[in-house]
Every structure is written in structure tokens, then in C-alpha cells.
Amino acid sequence: MKKWMMATSTVALIAALAGCNSGSNDDDDDGVAVPPPVTDPVTTPESIALSFQGRYSSNEFGVSAAEIPVYDPENQQIFVVNALNGSVDVLDARDLANPARTGSLTVEDIAAGAVVNSIAYHNGFLAIAIEAASKTDPGFAAIYDATTLQLIDSTQVGALPDMLTFTPGGEYLLVANEGEPSDDYSVDPEGSVSIIALDGGTMGDVRTADFTAYNTQADALRDAGVRIYGPGASVAQDMEPEYITVATDSSTAWVALQENNALAKINIADAQVTDILPLGFKDYGVAGNGIDASDEDSVLNISTWPGVVGIYHPDAIASYNLDGSTYIVTANEGDARAWGEDNDLYWAGDASQGFVEEFRVKHLVHANGFDRRAGDDLPPQLRELGAGALLNPDVFGYCGASAGEPGDCREDDALGRLNITWVDGYRKNSDGSPVMFDTTGTENPTGDRLMYDKLYSYGARSFAIWDENGALVWDSGDQFEQYLASADCFAGSNRDIPCVDYFNTGHDEGDAFDSRSDAKGPEPEGIALGQLGDKTFAFIGLERMGGIMVYDITDPQAPAFEDYFSTREDFELDPETNLAAVGDLGPEGLYFVPAADSPSGEALLVVGNEVSGTTVIYQIDQL
């Protein structure tokens, strides 16, 4: 380990988390949770914890056989997206310990080759987002009777409908049309949000909130921090709506534009995008925002890294109302554009065959330049900018960078392994072209080196709370990684597996300590909010490490850690060959069930795990 490494102290944070956790986990000395008593569901709990109730397994590994769940209280059944089959599995949830599959809902009657991407439930109706056989073609939204599973109505929407939701009052169905490009970027549909008027389960007018009005504002949006960078894309083409949350009065929607690192604000009645709100970047040089940046140093090293920032890139978002104000809660997953990455022609230098923005720091700033990676992982668009890149020694001098040399910054136990985007961070002229330097680090118009003043990594390894205009209210900082690295964290349904032994392990592999530290760490992806009495709680799924983080967010400026619960039961086994024994891997979608709707009378959390293909029911124990 280099003597200049600035390891962030974990003592104060872990003590604080342990203090929070001591009230939410009545564990015995062996770390085994003591079952709590049944509580009045309308009572405001002092704290909460999760306990395992039951599991349905598709017995399919790594093929997204369980993604997005919703719960139907009228029939006490769970609907879950099975992307493997392009359909919806129907589970009987009356016996929480033994949810059983009773059928499947397919969408072949909508369009040939169409598949299910997402689902939503409201008052006896199930809405389904349906991707066309070619993802760049317009997709569909459909509504089914949740009891009979009969199709009621359907309509065409934009390309790649990725998520949909009812407004709280059921007046509208909103569909996020992501509009991803084809792998070679030859076709790039516009992103949009379809707003469908409803009369019960019947669809009325379909209007589109699009981004075409912003096509003339590309430079201003980029200057504000909105990431618009797809090759040849207009603003409308570059926007990729991922997830929607709606105000309690059904007047306003906020849409996660994940790849663009922004939120869109929509007036629902007018079907207009009224604002694009850049989320900014998370400074990993600030105490409390540290990350473990390497997967090959074989140690825990949650450190601060000046000059390195995280792109929030939220996936799932949710919202809640407090004293008349809406707060948006985001799971800051991170997401790189990687199109054509399986095309040999692209890596051979044909930029028309794709676009990959991800690159390791050690390959970006090697003194010998980019061509050493040609034919391997060198994006041709990066090579068109220059023959190599340098680190600004005024920023990165702390890890040894000097004029023309990266020093120890590119070593594996420093920043070398970290995946970053080459698109952002290099010094630019006023027209957007790169400022060129020579190999000595001297600015020189005839030089062939880029100069990186910042390094932009994917995601923020956190969840965050924003106000309705996109201003950051609170971020969990490095609490996720610090807790997973602490002696207080235990995984497994019996809470007996030390998390620290499997820190930042991947969800699709056996024992792989630290394997995700170079990427997005524990990778928070899914989120659900739940109201218990007078308190609001956030449940955040960690896609890679697995498990659910629980926070009391009643005060949006001072959320409190409540619990971490993982039902990954064995980290040593290869999950592909030991699926039944390893437990639950890759939480994707989370759904809160209020106590009043639950078969047991206790509030529940339903989680779809895409890697293990399992749908899990947790009880929310009020302590």
C-alpha cells in the first residue's frame, strides 16, 4: 500500500450506525435476530427491521427471471416480471411462507415478439410496459384485469417503454419511453414520456411529453451539467427516461434521465416537460464521500480521492410529501453507455459500429498513449480526440502525478483500476474541442495529449434526497460501503455471515472479495418508500453486494440508518451451479405492502432478484 493513501476513518460513522442499528435489531450474541412481537400496524414504530417470510424461485440463474414485482391486495397475489420468458409470473401470496406460481401472463396478443419490461398496479388493474421485437420501434402499454388476467385495452407508445406508473388518483398512466439506440447508433429514437388518460381500465387520449423543445438548448444544458453526448444525437434523442415518480396530487411527475444524470420535471395536465434538472456530481475528495476504488489491492481501502467525482445516474426513484413539499429519493446506481461492445469491428477502429464510454484510469493515462490498447478495449472515438491523456498534476499530485507522468495514480492500489468515462473531464476550448498538450505536459496546439482535470466515475454508491427543483437535500455519502466494511454488518437470513469478509462481492459469482470496487461498489439500484404511522422509510436494494438498506427518511435533511438485511446465504459457492443454496442475488425491484393490505396484517416488502430468479417476501418488523 502506498504511504500516501488517505484511508478514511470509519470509527465515527460505524459508531453512529451501530447506535442506530442497536434500536432496530434485537440480535443475540450470535447475531441471530429475535422475532419481534406482532404490533399494531397504525402505531408509529421507534425503529424497524426486516425478517424473512418466504420465497418463490424460478430456478433460473442469471437470466432475469424475476425483476419487477407488484402486489394485488384484492386477490393477495404478486405479479413479477419474468424477463427470461418476456412475461409476467403470477404468484399466490396468501401463504407468505410459501408463495406459489399459479400462472403466467404473456403479451403475444399485443404484438409478435413483444416482451414485458415493467408492470404497475392500481385498484384492480395491472398495467404492463411492452417492448417491441425491435427495441428501437415504438412499444406498447396495456392494461389487464388483475383478477381475470384478461386484456382490457392497449395502445402504442414510444420506443423501449422501460417503466410505467399510475398517478395516485388513477387518472393517468405514465410511461417512460427510454428510446435506447441500436448497438451501432444508426438508429436512435427520441426519449419521451407517454401520458395516457384513463377511465377505469380503458385508455383515452395518449399524449407525449417529449424533449424536442430543448434541441436548441444543448450547449446550455451541457454547461449546466446535463450529460448530452451520444454520437450525432439531438437532445431529444439523447434523453433516456428511466423511471417516474408522481406528486401526491397527480399534478407533477419527475423522471430519472439516468444516462443524462438529470431529472425531467413534467406538468401532467399539459403533457409538457417544464424543466431538465441536472443533478451535479459527487465529490469523492470530501471526507465522508470516500470510495474503495480498486478490485485488485486485496484490502479494504475506503479513501477520499481529490479530483474524482461520481455521476449520480439514478435508476429507481420515488417521492413523498412533507408539509406540502415533494422530496425525490434516488438510488444512485450509475450507468455507462456501451453500445457495440461485442462488435469486433468497433474495437478494430470503426467508430460507426458503436459507442463505448467506459475506460480504466490506468489505460487512459499511460505514458505510452492509447495505441497500446488498440484492438482490445480502445474506443475509436477516444482515439480520434488524441493519442493519449495526462492527469493535471495540480489536482492529482497527491498520488504522484507530475507534468507528463501519471506517477502512482495509475497503479492498481490507487486509481488505476477505477472505471471512468473518457467523455467528461478533459480540458476543452470554448467550442468544445480539446485543449491539446504534448507529452511533457505543456499546452501545445500541435500536441496529441488530452489533459484530464477531473475523473468521472459511475454512480454515487449511495441514495440521495432532492427537492422538487432538483437541489440536493441529503446524500448518504459513503455510509453503504462503510457499513458493509464494519464489524456490525452481517448477511444471511440468520444474520451470521460477516459482510466484511465479502465486501463489494459481485452478485453473479462466488467468493470474490472487493470485485466490484473498481466499478460501482455495492450498486444501489431499486428503491421503495413505505409509510408506517407518522414515519416514512426508504428501502434500497444493493444490486451487487445484495441485500436491502433501510433508512428512516421522515426528516429529509437527517435520515437515520435502521437496518441492513441480506438473504444471500452463502458467498463461497458458485451460484450458477449451486443456485438453491446461495439465496437471493441481485435485488432489482422493490415493492412496499402496507399492513392493511397484507395477508398477515403486518407491513411487507416484496423484492424481485434478477440474478437468482427469486421473489422474496420480507416482513417489516416494528420495534
C-alpha positions as MATLAB code, in Angstrom:
seq = 'MKKWMMATSTVALIAALAGCNSGSNDDDDDGVAVPPPVTDPVTTPESIALSFQGRYSSNEFGVSAAEIPVYDPENQQIFVVNALNGSVDVLDARDLANPARTGSLTVEDIAAGAVVNSIAYHNGFLAIAIEAASKTDPGFAAIYDATTLQLIDSTQVGALPDMLTFTPGGEYLLVANEGEPSDDYSVDPEGSVSIIALDGGTMGDVRTADFTAYNTQADALRDAGVRIYGPGASVAQDMEPEYITVATDSSTAWVALQENNALAKINIADAQVTDILPLGFKDYGVAGNGIDASDEDSVLNISTWPGVVGIYHPDAIASYNLDGSTYIVTANEGDARAWGEDNDLYWAGDASQGFVEEFRVKHLVHANGFDRRAGDDLPPQLRELGAGALLNPDVFGYCGASAGEPGDCREDDALGRLNITWVDGYRKNSDGSPVMFDTTGTENPTGDRLMYDKLYSYGARSFAIWDENGALVWDSGDQFEQYLASADCFAGSNRDIPCVDYFNTGHDEGDAFDSRSDAKGPEPEGIALGQLGDKTFAFIGLERMGGIMVYDITDPQAPAFEDYFSTREDFELDPETNLAAVGDLGPEGLYFVPAADSPSGEALLVVGNEVSGTTVIYQIDQL';
ca = [
       0.000    0.000    0.000;
       1.438    3.411   -0.928;
       2.203    5.582    2.132;
       0.268    8.487    0.620;
      -3.026    6.584    0.609;
      -5.581    8.595    2.566;
      -7.743    5.982    4.269;
     -10.920    7.485    5.646;
     -11.553    6.757    9.291;
     -14.599    4.558    9.823;
     -14.811    4.753   13.589;
     -17.199    7.673   13.993;
     -19.574    6.583   11.253;
     -19.679    2.957   12.323;
     -20.358    4.024   15.895;
     -23.230    6.158   14.682;
     -24.623    3.369   12.547;
     -24.257    0.879   15.350;
     -26.181    3.223   17.615;
     -28.984    3.384   15.045;
     -28.868   -0.347   14.473;
     -28.980   -1.217   18.145;
     -32.510    0.090   18.227;
     -33.608   -1.748   15.110;
     -32.082   -5.186   15.652;
     -32.685   -7.188   18.800;
     -29.915   -9.641   17.964;
     -28.484  -12.120   20.406;
     -24.759  -12.541   20.898;
     -24.548  -14.826   17.852;
     -26.063  -12.196   15.559;
     -29.346  -14.107   15.180;
     -32.397  -11.888   15.019;
     -35.008  -12.383   17.720;
     -38.540  -12.422   16.197;
     -40.405   -9.289   17.247;
     -43.919   -9.315   18.639;
     -46.889   -8.567   16.382;
     -47.599   -4.849   16.548;
     -50.483   -2.529   15.849;
     -49.964   -1.601   12.164;
     -51.077    2.014   12.740;
     -48.612    2.587   15.567;
     -45.572    4.692   14.712;
     -42.571    2.447   15.375;
     -39.472    3.545   17.218;
     -37.490    1.629   14.605;
     -37.905   -1.223   12.143;
     -36.056   -4.275   10.863;
     -36.635   -6.820    8.110;
     -37.223  -10.535    8.596;
     -37.543  -13.286    6.024;
     -41.023  -14.672    5.351;
     -40.939  -16.684    2.152;
     -39.518  -17.142   -1.328;
     -40.591  -18.268   -4.771;
     -37.768  -19.488   -7.000;
     -37.896  -19.784  -10.770;
     -34.776  -21.981  -10.557;
     -33.157  -19.873  -13.275;
     -29.774  -18.203  -12.725;
     -28.558  -15.007  -14.314;
     -31.345  -14.609  -16.873;
     -33.564  -12.011  -15.164;
     -36.346  -14.467  -14.323;
     -37.572  -12.174  -11.509;
     -37.292   -8.406  -11.895;
     -40.139   -6.029  -11.036;
     -42.836   -7.125   -8.533;
     -46.168   -5.551   -7.610;
     -48.810   -6.729   -5.148;
     -52.554   -7.091   -5.699;
     -54.307   -6.756   -2.313;
     -57.731   -7.737   -3.652;
     -56.554  -11.206   -4.674;
     -53.493  -11.399   -2.410;
     -51.219  -12.172   -5.316;
     -47.872  -10.943   -6.572;
     -47.152  -10.142  -10.198;
     -43.464  -10.243  -11.142;
     -41.756   -9.533  -14.464;
     -40.002  -12.604  -15.826;
     -37.708  -11.147  -18.487;
     -36.424  -14.607  -19.383;
     -39.850  -15.508  -20.746;
     -40.857  -11.956  -21.644;
     -43.923  -12.397  -19.463;
     -45.439  -11.813  -16.016;
     -45.462  -14.591  -13.419;
     -48.474  -14.705  -11.098;
     -47.803  -15.804   -7.503;
     -50.346  -16.714   -4.836;
     -49.195  -14.832   -1.732;
     -51.843  -15.912    0.748;
     -49.328  -18.205    2.409;
     -46.426  -15.819    2.861;
     -44.021  -18.614    3.749;
     -44.750  -20.469    0.520;
     -45.672  -18.170   -2.380;
     -46.624  -20.361   -5.313;
     -46.751  -19.672   -9.034;
     -50.297  -20.039  -10.327;
     -49.918  -18.858  -13.879;
     -48.301  -16.536  -16.378;
     -49.472  -13.561  -18.372;
     -47.974  -13.180  -21.845;
     -48.291  -10.282  -24.282;
     -48.360  -12.177  -27.554;
     -51.815  -10.750  -28.203;
     -50.287   -7.250  -28.290;
     -47.514   -7.772  -30.850;
     -45.421  -10.630  -32.213;
     -42.090  -10.930  -30.430;
     -43.021   -8.330  -27.816;
     -41.728   -8.726  -24.246;
     -42.634   -7.321  -20.841;
     -40.342   -4.687  -19.341;
     -42.264   -3.441  -16.317;
     -45.594   -3.516  -14.505;
     -47.734   -1.335  -12.231;
     -50.871   -1.992  -10.198;
     -53.827    0.231   -9.236;
     -57.280   -0.648   -7.917;
     -57.696   -3.998   -9.635;
     -55.858   -3.107  -12.842;
     -52.425   -4.296  -13.958;
     -50.533   -2.087  -16.419;
     -47.708   -3.553  -18.485;
     -44.894   -1.826  -20.406;
     -44.185   -3.817  -23.551;
     -41.040   -3.611  -25.665;
     -41.401   -4.243  -29.400;
     -39.482   -7.074  -31.067;
     -37.023   -4.401  -32.243;
     -36.307   -2.158  -29.264;
     -35.957    0.940  -31.450;
     -39.542    0.563  -32.737;
     -42.496    2.044  -30.841;
     -43.573   -0.121  -27.918;
     -46.897   -0.574  -26.177;
     -48.710   -0.122  -22.884;
     -51.537   -2.441  -21.922;
     -53.998   -2.771  -19.058;
     -55.298   -6.097  -17.800;
     -57.910   -7.085  -15.252;
     -55.841   -8.247  -12.276;
     -58.421  -10.879  -11.320;
     -59.218  -12.458  -14.672;
     -55.928  -11.545  -16.400;
     -57.965  -10.504  -19.416;
     -56.700   -7.701  -21.638;
     -58.836   -4.576  -21.271;
     -57.043   -2.101  -23.516;
     -53.694   -1.308  -25.120;
     -52.025    1.484  -27.041;
     -48.799    2.275  -28.836;
     -46.244    4.407  -27.008;
     -42.629    5.413  -27.632;
     -39.590    3.220  -28.202;
     -38.489    0.948  -25.368;
     -41.098    1.625  -22.664;
     -38.972    0.770  -19.657;
     -41.152    1.695  -16.684;
     -44.699    2.850  -16.098;
     -46.816    4.061  -13.209;
     -50.333    5.160  -12.399;
     -50.902    8.602  -10.944;
     -52.057    8.311   -7.308;
     -55.643    9.029   -8.220;
     -55.633    6.683  -11.204;
     -56.434    9.443  -13.705;
     -53.412    8.760  -15.888;
     -50.894    6.075  -16.783;
     -47.393    7.463  -17.359;
     -44.871    5.511  -19.429;
     -41.104    6.192  -19.551;
     -40.001    5.526  -23.138;
     -36.246    5.138  -22.814;
     -35.502    5.233  -26.534;
     -32.131    3.485  -26.419;
     -30.136    3.467  -29.670;
     -29.272    0.436  -31.720;
     -25.875   -1.051  -30.929;
     -24.214    0.790  -33.804;
     -26.109    4.042  -33.090;
     -27.504    4.009  -36.617;
     -30.999    4.281  -35.122;
     -31.532    6.459  -32.057;
     -35.198    7.015  -31.141;
     -36.235   10.040  -29.122;
     -36.828    9.521  -25.429;
     -40.251   10.572  -24.182;
     -42.982   10.063  -21.605;
     -46.427    8.907  -22.730;
     -49.331   10.286  -20.693;
     -52.434    8.144  -21.132;
     -55.815    9.301  -19.849;
     -57.751    6.552  -18.062;
     -61.367    5.772  -17.428;
     -61.077    2.777  -15.152;
     -59.065    0.343  -17.207;
     -59.925    1.939  -20.539;
     -57.373    4.137  -22.251;
     -58.346    7.521  -23.654;
     -56.148   10.226  -25.145;
     -52.446    9.419  -25.435;
     -50.222   12.477  -25.314;
     -46.449   12.669  -25.417;
     -44.206   14.775  -23.233;
     -41.051   14.973  -25.340;
     -37.782   16.873  -25.348;
     -37.798   18.411  -28.818;
     -38.223   21.924  -27.412;
     -34.767   21.521  -25.841;
     -32.963   20.616  -29.071;
     -31.765   24.217  -29.443;
     -30.508   24.317  -25.843;
     -27.895   21.568  -25.992;
     -24.923   23.780  -25.104;
     -26.695   25.424  -22.186;
     -27.782   22.062  -20.831;
     -24.258   20.682  -21.097;
     -22.871   23.750  -19.338;
     -25.393   23.143  -16.545;
     -24.169   19.561  -16.136;
     -26.680   17.549  -18.164;
     -24.827   14.782  -19.986;
     -25.662   15.012  -23.709;
     -23.024   13.088  -25.630;
     -24.464   10.338  -27.842;
     -22.786   10.468  -31.261;
     -24.873   12.584  -33.606;
     -27.794   12.706  -31.160;
     -30.113   15.644  -30.680;
     -31.170   16.480  -27.135;
     -34.440   14.620  -27.650;
     -32.600   11.548  -28.928;
     -30.043   11.655  -26.148;
     -32.573   11.792  -23.305;
     -33.328    8.329  -21.945;
     -36.223    8.332  -19.425;
     -35.682    5.515  -16.963;
     -38.072    5.834  -14.025;
     -41.022    8.017  -12.970;
     -42.384    9.261   -9.671;
     -45.516   11.390   -9.271;
     -46.579   14.028   -6.740;
     -49.390   13.023   -4.392;
     -51.766   15.489   -6.086;
     -51.079   13.900   -9.519;
     -50.081   17.262  -10.987;
     -46.344   16.823  -11.478;
     -44.046   13.958  -12.413;
     -40.295   13.665  -12.093;
     -38.457   11.364  -14.474;
     -34.981    9.932  -13.970;
     -32.834   10.545  -17.064;
     -30.209    8.071  -15.936;
     -27.520    8.331  -18.602;
     -28.006   12.102  -18.697;
     -27.549   12.479  -14.919;
     -30.659   14.600  -14.610;
     -34.335   14.677  -13.718;
     -37.066   15.879  -16.043;
     -39.982   17.717  -14.470;
     -43.334   17.232  -16.217;
     -46.657   19.040  -15.974;
     -49.021   16.100  -16.327;
     -52.166   18.026  -17.298;
     -50.303   19.810  -20.101;
     -48.089   16.844  -21.052;
     -45.100   19.195  -21.095;
     -41.526   18.819  -19.903;
     -41.198   22.033  -17.913;
     -37.580   21.649  -16.824;
     -34.495   19.480  -17.055;
     -32.744   19.407  -13.688;
     -29.036   18.456  -13.656;
     -28.058   16.501  -10.558;
     -24.420   17.528  -10.456;
     -21.590   15.309   -9.331;
     -20.448   13.827   -6.044;
     -17.002   14.913   -4.868;
     -15.017   11.888   -3.727;
     -12.326   14.183   -2.389;
     -14.513   15.264    0.533;
     -14.425   13.487    3.895;
     -17.464   11.240    4.229;
     -17.601   10.647    0.458;
     -14.808    8.116    0.198;
     -14.861    5.033   -2.039;
     -12.899    1.831   -2.402;
     -11.554    2.311   -5.938;
      -9.690   -0.943   -6.621;
     -10.729   -4.553   -7.066;
      -7.169   -5.908   -7.051;
      -5.494   -4.484   -3.965;
      -6.931   -7.267   -1.740;
      -7.644   -4.857    1.103;
     -10.399   -2.591    2.325;
      -9.464    0.928    1.348;
     -12.331    3.389    1.562;
     -10.443    6.586    0.832;
     -11.031   10.110   -0.350;
      -9.793   10.858   -3.879;
      -9.488   14.546   -4.802;
     -10.238   15.145   -8.461;
     -12.533   12.112   -8.705;
     -16.294   12.572   -8.810;
     -19.293   10.280   -9.050;
     -22.040   10.727  -11.630;
     -25.275   10.161   -9.698;
     -27.000    8.366  -12.595;
     -30.093    7.326  -10.584;
     -32.058    4.268  -11.630;
     -35.181    3.838   -9.465;
     -36.658    6.965   -7.893;
     -39.564    7.556   -5.506;
     -41.115   10.551   -3.786;
     -43.001   11.588   -0.674;
     -44.781   14.667    0.604;
     -43.814   16.515    3.744;
     -45.630   19.672    4.826;
     -46.790   20.323    1.272;
     -43.382   19.847   -0.343;
     -42.330   16.902   -2.510;
     -38.998   15.183   -1.971;
     -37.498   12.845   -4.573;
     -35.457    9.876   -3.373;
     -32.962    8.290   -5.756;
     -30.956    5.061   -5.871;
     -27.698    6.254   -7.407;
     -26.687    3.222   -9.418;
     -24.571    4.580  -12.278;
     -24.801    3.523  -15.915;
     -22.337    3.683  -18.784;
     -23.278    3.765  -22.443;
     -21.727    0.695  -24.001;
     -23.075    0.037  -27.473;
     -21.275   -2.234  -29.914;
     -19.001   -3.617  -27.222;
     -19.388   -7.127  -28.651;
     -18.615   -5.979  -32.190;
     -15.035   -6.717  -33.264;
     -15.250   -4.098  -35.998;
     -15.785   -1.415  -33.393;
     -12.681   -2.387  -31.432;
     -10.765   -2.609  -34.701;
     -11.321    1.126  -35.074;
     -14.629    1.575  -36.905;
     -16.429    4.285  -34.905;
     -19.610    3.772  -36.922;
     -20.101    0.391  -35.260;
     -20.828    1.561  -31.719;
     -20.003    3.839  -28.823;
     -18.383    2.780  -25.536;
     -17.583    5.474  -22.987;
     -16.065    3.329  -20.233;
     -12.306    3.079  -19.754;
      -9.959    2.335  -16.862;
      -7.835    5.129  -15.449;
      -4.649    3.085  -15.891;
      -5.301    2.770  -19.633;
      -6.382    6.381  -20.023;
      -3.216    7.984  -18.641;
      -0.481    5.500  -19.572;
       2.635    7.402  -20.632;
       2.813    5.390  -23.864;
      -0.594    6.589  -25.003;
      -3.732    4.888  -26.268;
      -2.444    2.775  -29.125;
      -1.188    0.084  -26.771;
      -4.913   -0.748  -26.241;
      -5.833   -0.711  -29.950;
      -7.829   -3.772  -30.967;
      -8.513   -4.549  -27.320;
     -10.645   -2.001  -25.447;
      -9.756    1.353  -27.040;
     -12.906    3.245  -28.111;
     -12.201    4.682  -31.567;
     -13.995    7.937  -30.644;
     -11.438    8.464  -27.878;
      -8.575    7.804  -30.272;
      -9.990   10.446  -32.616;
      -9.572   13.026  -29.835;
      -5.914   12.331  -29.183;
      -3.126    9.783  -28.928;
      -3.040    9.730  -25.146;
      -4.022   11.554  -21.983;
      -2.433   13.177  -18.948;
      -3.513   13.953  -15.398;
      -3.392   17.525  -14.155;
      -0.551   17.462  -11.588;
      -2.098   20.380   -9.697;
      -5.088   18.138   -8.946;
      -3.549   14.664   -8.824;
      -0.143   15.470   -7.372;
      -1.190   13.733   -4.151;
      -0.816   10.348   -5.865;
       2.329   11.237   -7.740;
       1.157   12.835  -10.967;
       3.653   15.281  -12.450;
       3.968   17.088  -15.773;
       3.675   14.409  -18.448;
       3.649   11.490  -15.984;
       0.773    9.814  -14.093;
       3.013    8.708  -11.247;
       1.436    6.195   -8.881;
      -2.092    7.415   -9.655;
      -2.487    4.698  -12.291;
      -1.319    1.880  -10.004;
      -3.782   -0.873   -9.116;
      -3.823    0.063   -5.426;
      -4.610    3.678   -6.281;
      -6.900    4.862   -9.103;
      -5.642    2.608  -11.872;
      -8.463    0.074  -11.769;
     -11.311    2.574  -11.456;
     -13.749    2.609  -14.366;
     -14.426    6.139  -15.555;
     -15.888    7.849  -18.603;
     -13.432    9.344  -21.074;
     -16.228   11.648  -22.344;
     -16.007   14.062  -19.399;
     -13.186   15.684  -17.503;
     -10.647   16.673  -20.163;
      -9.891   20.368  -20.689;
     -11.826   21.971  -23.551;
     -11.749   25.076  -25.660;
     -14.776   27.353  -25.830;
     -16.003   25.484  -28.929;
     -15.905   22.135  -27.091;
     -12.769   20.846  -28.794;
      -9.996   19.506  -26.554;
      -7.101   21.669  -25.430;
      -4.037   19.783  -26.613;
      -0.799   19.122  -24.721;
       2.492   17.500  -25.662;
       3.968   14.517  -23.873;
       5.827   16.769  -21.417;
       2.550   18.177  -20.139;
       2.972   21.528  -21.858;
      -0.036   23.068  -23.578;
       0.711   22.870  -27.274;
      -1.759   23.187  -30.196;
       0.335   20.686  -32.144;
       0.411   18.186  -29.282;
      -1.603   14.975  -29.190;
      -2.403   14.551  -25.481;
      -5.630   15.345  -23.617;
      -5.446   16.833  -20.123;
      -7.842   15.455  -17.517;
      -8.607   17.852  -14.689;
     -11.283   15.525  -13.245;
     -12.131   11.853  -13.447;
     -15.831   10.968  -13.638;
     -16.852    7.546  -12.289;
     -20.239    5.846  -12.486;
     -22.881    6.163   -9.790;
     -22.569    7.583   -6.309;
     -22.684    4.368   -4.219;
     -25.473    5.995   -2.214;
     -29.067    7.079   -2.093;
     -29.997   10.729   -2.074;
     -32.906   13.060   -1.392;
     -33.643   16.063   -3.623;
     -36.177   18.854   -3.507;
     -38.756   19.265   -6.256;
     -36.398   21.530   -8.235;
     -33.508   19.083   -8.195;
     -31.460   20.636   -5.383;
     -29.637   18.092   -3.237;
     -31.078   17.910    0.272;
     -29.112   14.923    1.611;
     -26.838   12.137    0.387;
     -25.799    9.031    2.277;
     -22.152    9.675    1.410;
     -20.010    6.584    1.925;
     -22.314    5.053    4.547;
     -23.145    1.990    2.443;
     -19.545    0.927    1.925;
     -18.523    1.914    5.449;
     -21.287   -0.188    6.978;
     -20.604   -3.185    4.737;
     -16.963   -2.971    5.822;
     -17.807   -2.736    9.527;
     -17.948   -5.354   12.247;
     -21.627   -4.536   12.767;
     -22.777   -5.837    9.378;
     -23.971   -9.414    8.936;
     -25.536  -11.062    5.897;
     -27.703  -14.169    5.631;
     -31.236  -14.640    6.906;
     -29.746  -15.604   10.282;
     -27.501  -12.533   10.226;
     -24.443  -14.680   10.848;
     -22.169  -14.009    7.830;
     -19.704  -11.117    8.377;
     -20.221   -8.691    5.490;
     -16.625   -7.523    5.702;
     -15.399  -10.934    4.536;
     -17.267  -10.458    1.244;
     -17.084   -6.699    0.839;
     -18.246   -5.485   -2.606;
     -18.675   -9.023   -3.886;
     -20.430   -9.408   -7.232;
     -23.924  -10.867   -7.448;
     -23.137  -13.420  -10.149;
     -20.049  -15.035   -8.680;
     -18.931  -16.904   -5.603;
     -16.421  -15.565   -3.089;
     -14.981  -12.523   -4.854;
     -13.924  -10.068   -2.176;
     -13.643   -6.481   -3.456;
     -14.538   -7.457   -7.032;
     -16.944   -4.538   -7.592;
     -14.877   -1.777   -6.020;
     -13.458   -0.651   -9.352;
     -16.941   -0.234  -10.813;
     -19.968    0.937   -8.812;
     -19.347   -0.702   -5.451;
     -22.484   -2.190   -3.859;
     -24.510   -0.580   -6.679;
     -27.803    0.694   -5.229;
     -30.495    0.206   -7.884;
     -34.032   -0.368   -6.606;
     -35.945    1.742   -4.123;
     -39.317    1.710   -2.401;
     -40.813    4.002    0.220;
     -43.230    2.994    2.952;
     -45.320    4.888    5.489;
     -45.594    3.385    8.967;
     -47.592    5.552   11.309;
     -46.104    9.037   11.165;
     -42.773    7.914    9.720;
     -41.544    7.396    6.171;
     -38.954    4.719    5.459;
     -36.763    4.075    2.415;
     -35.776    0.568    1.318;
     -32.809    0.485   -1.067;
     -31.697   -2.654   -2.899;
     -27.958   -3.197   -3.403;
     -27.721   -4.952   -6.751;
     -24.173   -6.316   -6.498;
     -23.441   -6.944   -2.822;
     -27.094   -7.837   -2.350;
     -29.433   -7.047    0.490;
     -31.650   -4.157    1.474;
     -30.611   -0.964    3.245;
     -33.343    0.600    5.393;
     -33.467    4.263    6.441;
     -35.934    6.438    8.309;
     -36.312    9.463    6.000;
     -39.072   11.219    7.923;
     -36.709   14.181    8.218;
     -35.271   14.517    4.688;
     -32.336   16.527    5.992;
     -31.347   13.943    8.602;
     -32.235   10.361    7.576;
     -31.340    7.656   10.083;
     -29.995    4.204    9.319;
     -32.360    1.458   10.509;
     -31.280   -1.914    9.167;
     -29.419   -3.906    6.540;
     -30.771   -7.323    5.645;
     -29.426   -9.749    3.068;
     -30.737  -13.228    2.360;
     -27.717  -14.244    0.371;
     -26.997  -17.410    2.324;
     -23.614  -18.499    1.000;
     -20.882  -16.382   -0.585;
     -18.420  -19.220   -1.128;
     -20.408  -21.324   -3.580;
     -20.582  -20.700   -7.298;
     -24.197  -19.526   -7.670;
     -24.524  -20.823  -11.216;
     -24.051  -24.411  -10.072;
     -25.454  -24.075   -6.532;
     -28.432  -21.797   -7.069;
     -30.702  -23.357   -4.447;
     -28.106  -22.939   -1.706;
     -26.861  -19.397   -2.274;
     -30.048  -17.489   -1.507;
     -31.104  -14.249   -3.151;
     -28.882  -12.387   -5.619;
     -29.302   -9.083   -7.421;
     -32.313   -7.234   -5.958;
     -33.873   -5.345   -8.857;
     -37.398   -4.241   -7.983;
     -38.833   -3.471   -4.534;
     -42.498   -3.072   -3.564;
     -43.896   -1.934   -0.203;
     -47.139   -3.534    1.003;
     -48.989   -1.627    3.769;
     -50.136   -3.627    6.777;
     -53.780   -3.044    5.863;
     -53.242   -4.839    2.514;
     -51.070   -7.661    3.813;
     -52.326  -11.238    4.299;
     -50.680  -11.250    7.734;
     -51.707   -7.790    8.860;
     -48.045   -6.780    9.008;
     -46.342   -4.487    6.501;
     -44.262   -6.327    3.897;
     -41.516   -5.692    1.370;
     -41.552   -7.760   -1.833;
     -38.282   -7.982   -3.767;
     -37.545   -9.376   -7.216;
     -33.986  -10.710   -7.528;
     -32.891  -10.806  -11.161;
     -29.760  -12.941  -10.782;
     -31.138  -15.675   -8.521;
     -34.553  -15.535  -10.213;
     -36.248  -15.379   -6.827;
     -39.133  -13.327   -5.493;
     -38.802  -12.785   -1.759;
     -41.260  -11.597    0.864;
     -39.882   -9.795    3.908;
     -41.866   -8.725    6.943;
     -41.219   -5.222    8.239;
     -40.917   -5.728   11.974;
     -41.910   -2.688   14.039;
     -39.739   -2.413   17.114;
];
